[in-house]
CSV table of C-alpha atoms and ligand atoms in Angstrom, one decimal:
chain,number,residue,atom,x,y,z
A,2,MET,CA,33.2,-3.1,32.6
A,3,ALA,CA,30.0,-1.1,32.0
A,4,GLY,CA,27.1,-3.2,33.6
A,5,GLY,CA,23.7,-2.7,33.5
A,6,HIS,CA,22.4,-2.3,30.0
A,7,ARG,CA,23.5,-1.9,26.6
A,8,LEU,CA,22.2,0.9,25.0
A,9,LEU,CA,20.1,4.0,25.8
A,10,LEU,CA,18.9,6.5,23.0
A,11,GLU,CA,17.9,9.6,24.5
A,12,ASN,CA,15.1,12.3,23.6
A,13,ALA,CA,14.0,11.2,20.1
A,14,GLN,CA,12.1,13.5,18.5
A,15,GLN,CA,10.0,10.4,17.2
A,16,VAL,CA,10.5,7.2,17.8
A,17,VAL,CA,8.6,5.2,15.2
A,18,MET,CA,7.6,1.9,16.8
A,19,VAL,CA,5.2,0.9,13.5
A,20,CYS,CA,2.9,-1.1,15.9
A,21,ALA,CA,2.8,-1.2,20.1
A,22,ARG,CA,0.8,-4.0,20.6
A,23,GLY,CA,2.2,-7.2,19.6
A,24,GLU,CA,0.8,-7.7,16.1
A,25,ARG,CA,2.2,-9.7,13.7
A,26,PHE,CA,1.6,-7.7,10.9
A,27,LEU,CA,-0.6,-4.7,9.9
A,28,ALA,CA,-3.3,-4.9,7.1
A,29,ARG,CA,-6.3,-2.6,6.3
A,30,ASP,CA,-7.4,0.3,8.6
A,31,ALA,CA,-4.5,-0.4,10.7
A,32,LEU,CA,-2.2,0.9,8.3
A,33,HIS,CA,-3.6,4.4,8.2
A,34,SER,CA,-1.2,5.8,11.1
A,35,LEU,CA,1.4,4.3,12.6
A,36,ALA,CA,2.3,4.0,16.4
A,37,VAL,CA,4.8,7.1,16.9
A,38,LEU,CA,6.1,8.3,20.4
A,39,GLU,CA,7.3,12.2,20.4
A,40,GLY,CA,10.0,12.9,22.8
A,41,ALA,CA,10.9,9.7,23.7
A,42,SER,CA,13.8,7.2,24.5
A,43,LEU,CA,14.8,3.5,24.3
A,44,VAL,CA,16.5,1.1,26.1
A,45,VAL,CA,17.9,-1.9,24.9
A,46,GLY,CA,19.3,-4.7,27.2
A,47,THR,CA,22.5,-6.6,27.3
A,48,ASP,CA,21.1,-9.7,25.5
A,49,GLY,CA,20.3,-7.3,22.6
A,50,PHE,CA,16.5,-7.2,23.2
A,51,ILE,CA,14.6,-4.1,24.0
A,52,LYS,CA,13.8,-3.6,27.7
A,53,ALA,CA,11.9,0.0,27.4
A,54,ILE,CA,10.2,2.7,25.4
A,55,GLY,CA,8.5,5.6,26.6
A,56,ARG,CA,8.3,9.5,27.2
A,57,ALA,CA,12.1,11.0,27.8
A,58,ASP,CA,11.3,11.7,31.3
A,59,ALA,CA,9.8,8.9,32.4
A,60,ILE,CA,12.8,6.8,31.0
A,61,GLN,CA,14.8,8.9,32.6
A,62,THR,CA,13.5,8.6,36.4
A,63,LEU,CA,12.8,5.2,35.8
A,64,PHE,CA,16.7,4.2,34.5
A,65,SER,CA,18.4,7.2,36.9
A,66,GLU,CA,20.5,4.7,38.7
A,67,GLU,CA,21.1,2.4,35.9
A,68,THR,CA,24.2,2.7,33.6
A,69,PHE,CA,24.8,1.8,30.3
A,70,GLU,CA,27.5,0.7,27.6
A,71,GLU,CA,26.6,3.4,25.2
A,72,ARG,CA,24.2,6.4,25.5
A,73,ILE,CA,23.3,8.0,21.9
A,74,ASP,CA,21.4,11.8,22.2
A,75,CYS,CA,18.9,11.6,19.6
A,76,SER,CA,17.3,15.1,20.1
A,77,GLY,CA,16.2,16.1,16.8
A,78,LYS,CA,16.6,12.9,15.2
A,79,CYS,CA,14.1,10.1,14.9
A,80,ILE,CA,14.3,6.3,15.8
A,81,LEU,CA,13.0,3.6,13.2
A,82,PRO,CA,12.9,-0.3,13.1
A,83,GLY,CA,15.8,-1.4,11.1
A,84,LEU,CA,14.5,-2.1,7.4
A,85,VAL,CA,13.6,-6.0,6.5
A,86,ASP,CA,14.0,-7.0,3.1
A,87,ALA,CA,11.8,-9.7,2.3
A,88,HIS,CA,13.2,-10.6,-1.3
A,89,THR,CA,17.1,-10.7,-2.8
A,90,HIS,CA,19.1,-12.9,-4.8
A,91,PRO,CA,22.4,-11.5,-3.6
A,92,VAL,CA,24.9,-14.1,-4.2
A,93,TRP,CA,26.0,-14.5,-7.8
A,94,ALA,CA,28.9,-13.9,-9.9
A,95,GLY,CA,28.8,-12.0,-13.5
A,96,GLU,CA,27.7,-8.8,-14.0
A,97,ARG,CA,24.8,-8.1,-16.5
A,98,VAL,CA,25.3,-4.1,-16.9
A,99,HIS,CA,25.1,-5.1,-20.8
A,100,GLU,CA,21.7,-6.7,-20.5
A,101,PHE,CA,20.7,-3.5,-19.1
A,102,ALA,CA,21.8,-1.6,-22.5
A,103,MET,CA,19.9,-4.4,-23.9
A,104,LYS,CA,16.7,-3.7,-22.1
A,105,LEU,CA,16.8,-0.3,-22.6
A,106,ALA,CA,17.4,-0.7,-26.5
A,107,GLY,CA,14.1,-2.6,-26.1
A,108,ALA,CA,14.5,-6.4,-25.3
A,109,THR,CA,12.4,-7.7,-23.0
A,110,TYR,CA,13.4,-10.0,-19.9
A,111,MET,CA,12.0,-13.1,-21.4
A,112,GLU,CA,13.6,-12.3,-25.0
A,113,ILE,CA,17.2,-12.3,-23.0
A,114,HIS,CA,16.3,-15.7,-21.0
A,115,GLN,CA,15.5,-17.6,-23.7
A,116,ALA,CA,18.0,-16.5,-25.6
A,117,GLY,CA,20.5,-18.1,-23.0
A,118,GLY,CA,21.1,-14.6,-21.1
A,119,GLY,CA,19.4,-13.4,-18.0
A,120,ILE,CA,19.7,-16.0,-14.8
A,121,ASN,CA,21.7,-18.4,-17.3
A,122,PHE,CA,24.2,-16.4,-17.8
A,123,THR,CA,24.7,-15.5,-14.2
A,124,VAL,CA,24.2,-19.5,-13.4
A,125,GLU,CA,27.3,-20.2,-15.9
A,126,HIS,CA,29.2,-17.3,-14.0
A,127,THR,CA,28.2,-18.5,-10.4
A,128,ARG,CA,28.9,-21.9,-11.3
A,129,GLN,CA,32.7,-21.1,-12.2
A,130,ALA,CA,33.2,-18.8,-8.9
A,131,SER,CA,35.0,-19.8,-5.7
A,132,GLU,CA,33.1,-20.2,-2.8
A,133,GLU,CA,35.6,-17.2,-1.4
A,134,GLU,CA,34.9,-15.1,-4.4
A,135,LEU,CA,31.1,-15.4,-3.8
A,136,PHE,CA,31.6,-15.0,0.2
A,137,CYS,CA,33.5,-11.2,-0.8
A,138,SER,CA,31.0,-10.2,-2.9
A,139,PHE,CA,28.0,-11.0,-1.0
A,140,GLN,CA,29.8,-9.5,2.0
A,141,GLN,CA,30.1,-5.9,0.3
A,142,ARG,CA,26.5,-6.4,-0.8
A,143,LEU,CA,25.2,-6.9,2.9
A,144,GLN,CA,27.5,-3.9,3.9
A,145,CYS,CA,25.8,-1.9,1.2
A,146,MET,CA,22.2,-3.0,2.5
A,147,MET,CA,23.1,-2.4,6.0
A,148,ARG,CA,24.0,1.3,5.5
A,149,ALA,CA,21.1,1.8,3.5
A,150,GLY,CA,19.1,0.5,6.8
A,151,THR,CA,18.6,-3.1,6.4
A,152,THR,CA,19.3,-5.2,9.4
A,153,LEU,CA,17.1,-8.4,8.1
A,154,VAL,CA,17.2,-9.4,5.1
A,155,GLU,CA,15.8,-13.0,2.9
A,156,CYS,CA,18.7,-14.2,0.7
A,157,LYS,CA,18.3,-16.7,-2.1
A,158,SER,CA,20.0,-19.3,-3.8
A,159,GLY,CA,19.3,-20.3,-7.3
A,160,TYR,CA,22.3,-19.4,-9.6
A,161,GLY,CA,23.3,-22.9,-9.4
A,162,LEU,CA,20.6,-25.2,-10.4
A,163,ASN,CA,22.7,-28.3,-9.9
A,164,LEU,CA,23.5,-29.5,-6.4
A,165,GLU,CA,27.0,-28.8,-6.1
A,166,THR,CA,26.5,-24.8,-6.5
A,167,GLU,CA,23.2,-24.5,-4.6
A,168,LEU,CA,25.2,-25.9,-1.8
A,169,LYS,CA,28.1,-23.7,-2.4
A,170,MET,CA,25.5,-20.8,-2.5
A,171,LEU,CA,23.8,-22.1,0.8
A,172,ARG,CA,27.0,-22.2,2.5
A,173,VAL,CA,27.9,-18.8,1.4
A,174,ILE,CA,24.7,-17.6,3.2
A,175,GLU,CA,25.1,-19.5,6.1
A,176,ARG,CA,28.7,-18.5,6.8
A,177,ALA,CA,27.3,-14.7,6.7
A,178,ARG,CA,24.5,-15.8,8.7
A,179,ARG,CA,26.6,-16.9,11.4
A,180,GLN,CA,29.0,-14.0,11.2
A,181,GLY,CA,26.3,-11.3,10.9
A,182,PRO,CA,25.9,-8.5,12.1
A,183,ILE,CA,22.9,-8.3,9.9
A,184,GLY,CA,20.0,-10.9,10.0
A,185,ILE,CA,19.6,-13.1,7.7
A,186,SER,CA,16.5,-15.3,6.4
A,187,ALA,CA,18.1,-18.5,3.9
A,188,THR,CA,15.7,-19.3,0.9
A,189,TYR,CA,16.8,-22.5,-1.4
A,190,CYS,CA,15.6,-21.6,-4.9
A,191,GLY,CA,17.2,-24.2,-6.7
A,192,ALA,CA,14.0,-24.1,-9.1
A,193,HIS,CA,14.9,-20.2,-10.5
A,194,SER,CA,15.1,-21.5,-13.9
A,195,VAL,CA,15.0,-24.8,-15.7
A,196,PRO,CA,18.8,-25.8,-16.5
A,197,LYS,CA,19.8,-26.7,-19.8
A,198,GLY,CA,18.8,-30.1,-21.5
A,199,LYS,CA,15.8,-30.6,-18.9
A,200,THR,CA,12.5,-30.4,-19.0
A,201,ALA,CA,10.7,-28.4,-16.0
A,202,THR,CA,9.3,-32.1,-14.7
A,203,GLU,CA,12.8,-33.5,-14.9
A,204,ALA,CA,14.1,-30.3,-13.0
A,205,ALA,CA,11.2,-30.9,-10.5
A,206,ASP,CA,12.3,-34.9,-10.0
A,207,GLU,CA,15.9,-34.0,-9.4
A,208,ILE,CA,15.1,-31.2,-6.9
A,209,ILE,CA,12.5,-33.4,-5.0
A,210,ASN,CA,14.6,-36.7,-5.1
A,211,ASN,CA,18.3,-35.3,-4.8
A,212,HIS,CA,18.4,-31.6,-3.7
A,213,LEU,CA,15.7,-31.7,-0.9
A,214,PRO,CA,16.8,-34.8,0.8
A,215,LYS,CA,20.7,-33.3,1.0
A,216,LEU,CA,18.8,-30.3,2.6
A,217,LYS,CA,17.6,-32.2,5.2
A,218,GLU,CA,20.8,-34.1,5.7
A,219,LEU,CA,22.8,-30.9,6.1
A,220,GLY,CA,20.3,-29.3,8.1
A,221,SER,CA,19.8,-32.0,10.6
A,222,ARG,CA,24.0,-31.8,10.9
A,223,GLY,CA,23.4,-28.1,12.0
A,224,GLU,CA,25.8,-27.5,8.8
A,225,ILE,CA,23.5,-25.1,6.9
A,226,HIS,CA,20.1,-23.8,8.2
A,227,VAL,CA,17.4,-22.9,5.3
A,228,ASP,CA,14.6,-21.1,6.5
A,229,ASN,CA,12.3,-21.0,2.9
A,230,ILE,CA,11.6,-22.8,-0.5
A,231,ASP,CA,11.2,-21.0,-3.6
A,232,VAL,CA,10.1,-21.4,-7.2
A,233,PHE,CA,10.0,-19.3,-10.3
A,234,CYS,CA,6.4,-20.2,-11.3
A,235,GLU,CA,6.2,-18.4,-14.5
A,236,LYS,CA,5.2,-19.4,-18.4
A,237,GLY,CA,8.2,-20.9,-20.0
A,238,VAL,CA,9.9,-21.7,-16.4
A,239,PHE,CA,8.3,-24.1,-13.4
A,240,ASP,CA,4.7,-24.5,-14.3
A,241,LEU,CA,2.2,-24.9,-12.3
A,242,ASN,CA,2.2,-28.4,-11.5
A,243,SER,CA,5.8,-28.5,-11.2
A,244,THR,CA,5.6,-25.5,-9.0
A,245,ARG,CA,3.2,-27.2,-6.5
A,246,ARG,CA,5.2,-30.7,-6.2
A,247,ILE,CA,8.3,-28.8,-5.2
A,248,LEU,CA,6.5,-26.4,-2.5
A,249,GLN,CA,4.7,-29.3,-1.1
A,250,SER,CA,8.2,-31.6,-0.8
A,251,GLY,CA,9.8,-28.7,0.8
A,252,LYS,CA,7.0,-27.8,3.0
A,253,ASP,CA,7.1,-31.3,4.0
A,254,LEU,CA,10.4,-31.0,5.0
A,255,GLY,CA,9.2,-27.9,7.4
A,256,LEU,CA,10.5,-25.0,5.3
A,257,GLN,CA,8.6,-21.8,4.8
A,258,ILE,CA,7.1,-21.3,1.5
A,259,ASN,CA,8.0,-18.3,-0.1
A,260,PHE,CA,7.9,-17.9,-4.2
A,261,HIS,CA,7.8,-16.0,-7.2
A,262,GLY,CA,4.3,-16.4,-8.7
A,263,ASP,CA,2.3,-14.2,-11.5
A,264,GLU,CA,5.1,-12.1,-12.5
A,265,LEU,CA,5.4,-11.8,-16.1
A,266,HIS,CA,1.9,-14.0,-16.9
A,267,PRO,CA,-1.1,-14.6,-14.8
A,268,MET,CA,-0.5,-18.3,-13.6
A,269,LYS,CA,-3.0,-18.8,-10.9
A,270,ALA,CA,0.2,-18.8,-8.6
A,271,ALA,CA,-1.4,-16.9,-5.9
A,272,GLU,CA,-4.2,-19.6,-5.8
A,273,LEU,CA,-1.7,-22.4,-5.2
A,274,GLY,CA,0.1,-20.5,-2.5
A,275,ALA,CA,-3.0,-19.7,-0.9
A,276,GLU,CA,-3.9,-23.3,-1.0
A,277,LEU,CA,-0.8,-24.6,-0.1
A,278,GLY,CA,-0.2,-21.8,3.1
A,279,ALA,CA,2.4,-19.9,1.5
A,280,GLN,CA,4.0,-17.7,4.2
A,281,ALA,CA,4.7,-15.2,1.2
A,282,ILE,CA,4.1,-14.7,-2.7
A,283,SER,CA,6.6,-12.5,-4.6
A,284,HIS,CA,6.0,-10.0,-7.5
A,285,LEU,CA,2.2,-10.6,-8.3
A,286,GLU,CA,2.1,-8.3,-11.3
A,287,GLU,CA,-0.5,-10.5,-13.1
A,288,VAL,CA,-2.4,-11.8,-10.0
A,289,SER,CA,-6.0,-12.4,-10.3
A,290,ASP,CA,-8.9,-10.9,-8.2
A,291,GLU,CA,-9.6,-14.8,-6.8
A,292,GLY,CA,-5.9,-14.9,-6.6
A,293,ILE,CA,-6.1,-11.7,-4.2
A,294,ALA,CA,-8.9,-12.8,-2.6
A,295,ALA,CA,-7.3,-16.5,-1.4
A,296,MET,CA,-4.3,-14.4,-0.1
A,297,ALA,CA,-6.1,-12.5,2.0
A,298,THR,CA,-8.2,-15.4,3.3
A,299,ALA,CA,-5.0,-17.6,3.9
A,300,ARG,CA,-2.9,-14.4,5.4
A,301,SER,CA,-0.1,-15.3,2.6
A,302,SER,CA,1.7,-12.2,2.1
A,303,ALA,CA,2.0,-10.4,-0.9
A,304,VAL,CA,6.1,-9.3,-1.3
A,305,LEU,CA,6.0,-6.5,-3.8
A,306,LEU,CA,8.9,-5.5,-5.7
A,307,PRO,CA,8.7,-2.1,-6.9
A,308,THR,CA,12.1,-2.0,-8.6
A,309,THR,CA,11.4,-5.1,-10.7
A,310,ALA,CA,8.2,-3.0,-12.5
A,311,TYR,CA,10.2,-0.1,-12.8
A,312,MET,CA,13.4,-1.6,-14.3
A,313,LEU,CA,11.7,-3.9,-17.0
A,314,ARG,CA,8.7,-1.3,-17.4
A,315,LEU,CA,6.2,-3.7,-16.5
A,316,LYS,CA,2.7,-3.1,-15.2
A,317,GLN,CA,2.7,-2.2,-11.6
A,318,PRO,CA,1.3,-5.1,-9.2
A,319,ARG,CA,-2.1,-4.0,-7.8
A,320,ALA,CA,-1.1,-2.9,-4.8
A,321,ARG,CA,-4.0,-0.6,-3.8
A,322,LYS,CA,-6.2,-3.7,-4.6
A,323,MET,CA,-4.4,-5.7,-2.6
A,324,LEU,CA,-4.4,-3.5,0.4
A,325,ASP,CA,-7.8,-2.7,0.1
A,326,GLU,CA,-8.7,-6.3,0.3
A,327,GLY,CA,-6.8,-7.1,3.5
A,328,VAL,CA,-3.4,-8.8,1.8
A,329,ILE,CA,-0.8,-8.3,4.5
A,330,VAL,CA,1.6,-6.4,2.0
A,331,ALA,CA,5.4,-6.5,2.3
A,332,LEU,CA,8.1,-4.9,0.1
A,333,GLY,CA,11.8,-6.0,-1.1
A,334,SER,CA,14.5,-4.9,-2.8
A,335,ASP,CA,14.6,-7.9,-5.1
A,336,PHE,CA,18.4,-7.0,-5.3
A,337,ASN,CA,19.9,-9.2,-8.2
A,338,PRO,CA,21.8,-8.9,-11.5
A,339,ASN,CA,18.8,-7.9,-13.1
A,340,ALA,CA,17.4,-5.2,-10.6
A,341,TYR,CA,20.8,-3.8,-9.2
A,342,CYS,CA,19.0,-2.0,-5.9
A,343,LEU,CA,20.5,-2.6,-2.6
A,344,SER,CA,18.5,0.4,-0.7
A,345,MET,CA,15.0,-0.3,0.9
A,346,PRO,CA,14.1,3.6,1.3
A,347,MET,CA,14.3,3.9,-2.4
A,348,VAL,CA,12.2,0.9,-2.6
A,349,MET,CA,9.6,2.5,-0.1
A,350,HIS,CA,9.9,5.5,-2.7
A,351,LEU,CA,8.7,3.6,-5.6
A,352,ALA,CA,6.3,1.9,-3.9
A,353,CYS,CA,4.2,5.2,-2.9
A,354,VAL,CA,4.6,6.8,-6.2
A,355,ASN,CA,4.4,4.1,-8.8
A,356,MET,CA,2.1,1.6,-6.9
A,357,ARG,CA,0.2,4.5,-5.0
A,358,MET,CA,1.2,3.0,-1.3
A,359,SER,CA,0.9,5.7,1.6
A,360,MET,CA,4.0,6.4,3.6
A,361,PRO,CA,2.9,4.6,6.6
A,362,GLU,CA,1.8,1.8,4.3
A,363,ALA,CA,5.1,1.5,2.5
A,364,LEU,CA,7.2,1.5,6.1
A,365,ALA,CA,5.0,-1.1,7.5
A,366,ALA,CA,5.6,-3.2,4.4
A,367,ALA,CA,9.2,-2.5,4.7
A,368,THR,CA,9.2,-3.3,8.4
A,369,ILE,CA,6.4,-5.8,10.5
A,370,ASN,CA,4.8,-7.3,7.5
A,371,ALA,CA,8.3,-7.9,5.7
A,372,ALA,CA,9.2,-9.5,9.0
A,373,TYR,CA,6.0,-11.5,8.7
A,374,ALA,CA,6.7,-12.7,5.1
A,375,LEU,CA,10.0,-14.1,6.7
A,376,GLY,CA,7.7,-15.6,9.8
A,377,LYS,CA,9.7,-13.2,12.1
A,378,SER,CA,7.4,-10.8,12.9
A,379,HIS,CA,7.6,-11.8,16.6
A,380,THR,CA,11.1,-10.8,17.2
A,381,HIS,CA,11.5,-8.0,14.2
A,382,GLY,CA,10.0,-5.5,12.2
A,383,SER,CA,8.6,-2.9,14.8
A,384,LEU,CA,10.2,-1.3,18.3
A,385,GLU,CA,8.3,-3.1,21.2
A,386,VAL,CA,9.5,-4.3,24.5
A,387,GLY,CA,10.9,-7.7,24.2
A,388,LYS,CA,11.7,-7.3,20.4
A,389,GLN,CA,15.5,-7.5,18.9
A,390,GLY,CA,16.9,-4.1,19.5
A,391,ASP,CA,17.4,-3.9,15.7
A,392,LEU,CA,17.1,0.2,14.6
A,393,ILE,CA,18.0,2.7,12.7
A,394,ILE,CA,18.3,6.6,13.9
A,395,ILE,CA,17.9,9.5,10.8
A,396,ASN,CA,18.9,12.9,11.4
A,397,SER,CA,15.5,14.3,10.6
A,398,SER,CA,12.3,15.5,13.1
A,399,ARG,CA,10.1,13.5,10.8
A,400,TRP,CA,10.3,10.2,10.0
A,401,GLU,CA,8.9,10.3,6.5
A,402,HIS,CA,11.8,11.8,5.3
A,403,LEU,CA,13.4,8.3,4.6
A,404,ILE,CA,10.9,7.9,2.1
A,405,TYR,CA,10.3,11.2,0.8
A,406,GLN,CA,14.4,12.2,0.1
A,407,PHE,CA,14.8,9.8,-3.0
A,408,GLY,CA,18.2,8.4,-2.7
A,409,GLY,CA,18.9,10.4,0.3
A,410,HIS,CA,19.6,7.7,2.7
A,411,HIS,CA,23.0,8.3,2.8
A,412,GLU,CA,22.9,11.5,4.3
A,413,LEU,CA,19.8,10.7,6.3
A,414,ILE,CA,20.9,7.3,8.1
A,415,GLU,CA,23.4,8.3,11.0
A,416,TYR,CA,23.4,4.9,12.7
A,417,VAL,CA,22.2,1.6,12.2
A,418,ILE,CA,22.1,-0.4,15.4
A,419,ALA,CA,21.5,-4.2,15.6
A,420,LYS,CA,20.9,-6.2,19.0
A,421,GLY,CA,21.7,-3.3,20.5
A,422,LYS,CA,25.2,-2.8,19.1
A,423,VAL,CA,26.2,0.4,16.7
A,424,ILE,CA,27.2,-1.6,13.6
A,425,TYR,CA,27.5,1.6,11.4
A,426,LYS,CA,28.2,5.3,12.2
A,427,LYS,CA,27.9,7.7,9.4
B,523,LIG,O1,12.9,-11.9,-8.8
B,523,LIG,N1,11.8,-13.6,-11.4
B,523,LIG,C1,12.8,-14.3,-11.3
B,523,LIG,N2,14.0,-14.0,-10.4
B,523,LIG,C2,14.5,-12.8,-10.4
B,523,LIG,C3,15.4,-12.3,-11.7
B,523,LIG,C4,16.9,-12.9,-11.3
B,523,LIG,C5,17.8,-12.8,-12.5
B,523,LIG,O2,17.3,-12.1,-13.2
B,523,LIG,O3,18.8,-13.3,-12.4
B,523,LIG,C6,13.2,-11.7,-9.7
B,523,LIG,O4,13.3,-10.9,-10.4
B,524,LIG,FE1,13.2,-12.8,-7.1
C-alpha cells in the first residue's frame, strides 16, 4: 500500500487557482485577472484536500522523499478547479423534445405552460416514474455533467409538487449525494409550479404546513439532507407574497434561500431576496435597477442561466450592469427538460458571447462564485491549500481554450478528479 499522499500533479503549464487569498467570492476589480501559476505542481493528501501548490521545482524539492498513490505528468496542460453548476433540475421523467419543436415554431414558454405542457407535463411523468427509474436517468445525467468538468452541482426537486413525489425526488438526490463521486447541493423546489386545482395561496399553505415539517422530520432523522429552498416566483405561478411566505418558512428551518426570480416578468423578486438574505437568486432577465443594487448590498449572488435566454429567445440578463454594480455573479446550466444542456464549458461560452462577460469573469462565475451561491466557497471553487481536491486537467497550454472551443470540452478534458481521485479519464 502506497502511503504519504494521494495525488501529485506535476509541472502543469498553468494551474488556475482562480483566487489565492481565501476569498469567498470574486466581484468587481478582483475579476480582471484570476490567480494563475505557470509551471506549477499540486499535491492532494489522503484526506482528499489540497496540501500544496507551487512552482514545480519547489514542490519537487519539498516532496522529494514522499510517496504518492498516483502521479500525473501535466506538462503542456492546464489544471483548473472542478466546475460548479449552481442551478439544475436533473431528476425527471418525460422528454419534452416535442415542445422544443413547438417553441421553434413560435410558441412561448408561458403559452405551453398554461396549456398544461411544460413543467406540468414533466410532473405527470415524474409522478408515474419509479424511484429506480428516476435514479438511473439521474445518474446518467450526472455522468455527462462530470465528463464536462462539473464536480459540484445544485440539484432541485420540483417535478412532484405533491409531498409524495417531492420526497421521492429528494430521496433520489440523497442517494446520489451519498454515493458520489460528484458533490451535490440539494434543493427542495416544491413551489416550482402551482398544482392543478389549487391557487398559489393554497399551494403555499400546503408547503408550509405539510411539506416543510416533513422535511424537518426526515432531516433530523438523518434520512434526507436538504440545503436550499426554491420557489418559481413568476406572474401566473407564485406571486411575491406566497414566495415570501414559503422562503421565510424554509429559512426558519435553516435552509438557504436560492430561488427563481424576475425571469419572464419584473416581479421585484431581487428586492425580496435581498431583504430575506437570499444566498442566490436565479434568472433575473427582468431584474430592476433597485433589485441589482439591493443584491449587491445584501451579497445575494445572481445565478445567471445563459441557456434559458438562448433557448427561449428571451432578452439576456444584464450581466454587465450586475458586474459593474458589484453583484456576485455565478453561472448554472439550468439543465431541465426545457433547456437540455449538461455542459458548463458551453454555459461559460454563451455567457461570454451573449451576456458579454469576459473569460475570467465566466470562469469565476462557474467556480468560486457558483460555490458561494451554494454556501460552499470555503471548501470548493478554487485551488488553494486546505480546499477539496476537485479539479480538471485539460490538454491545452492556456486555460481559456475550455471556453473558446465551443462544444470542444469532450476533446479537451483529459481528467476529472474529485477529492484527489481520478473519476474520469479520457
Ligand atoms: O429554471 N423557470 C422555471 N424553472 C425552470 C424550467 C423548468 C421546466 O420548464 O421544466 C427554469 O428554466
Ligand atoms: Fe430553473
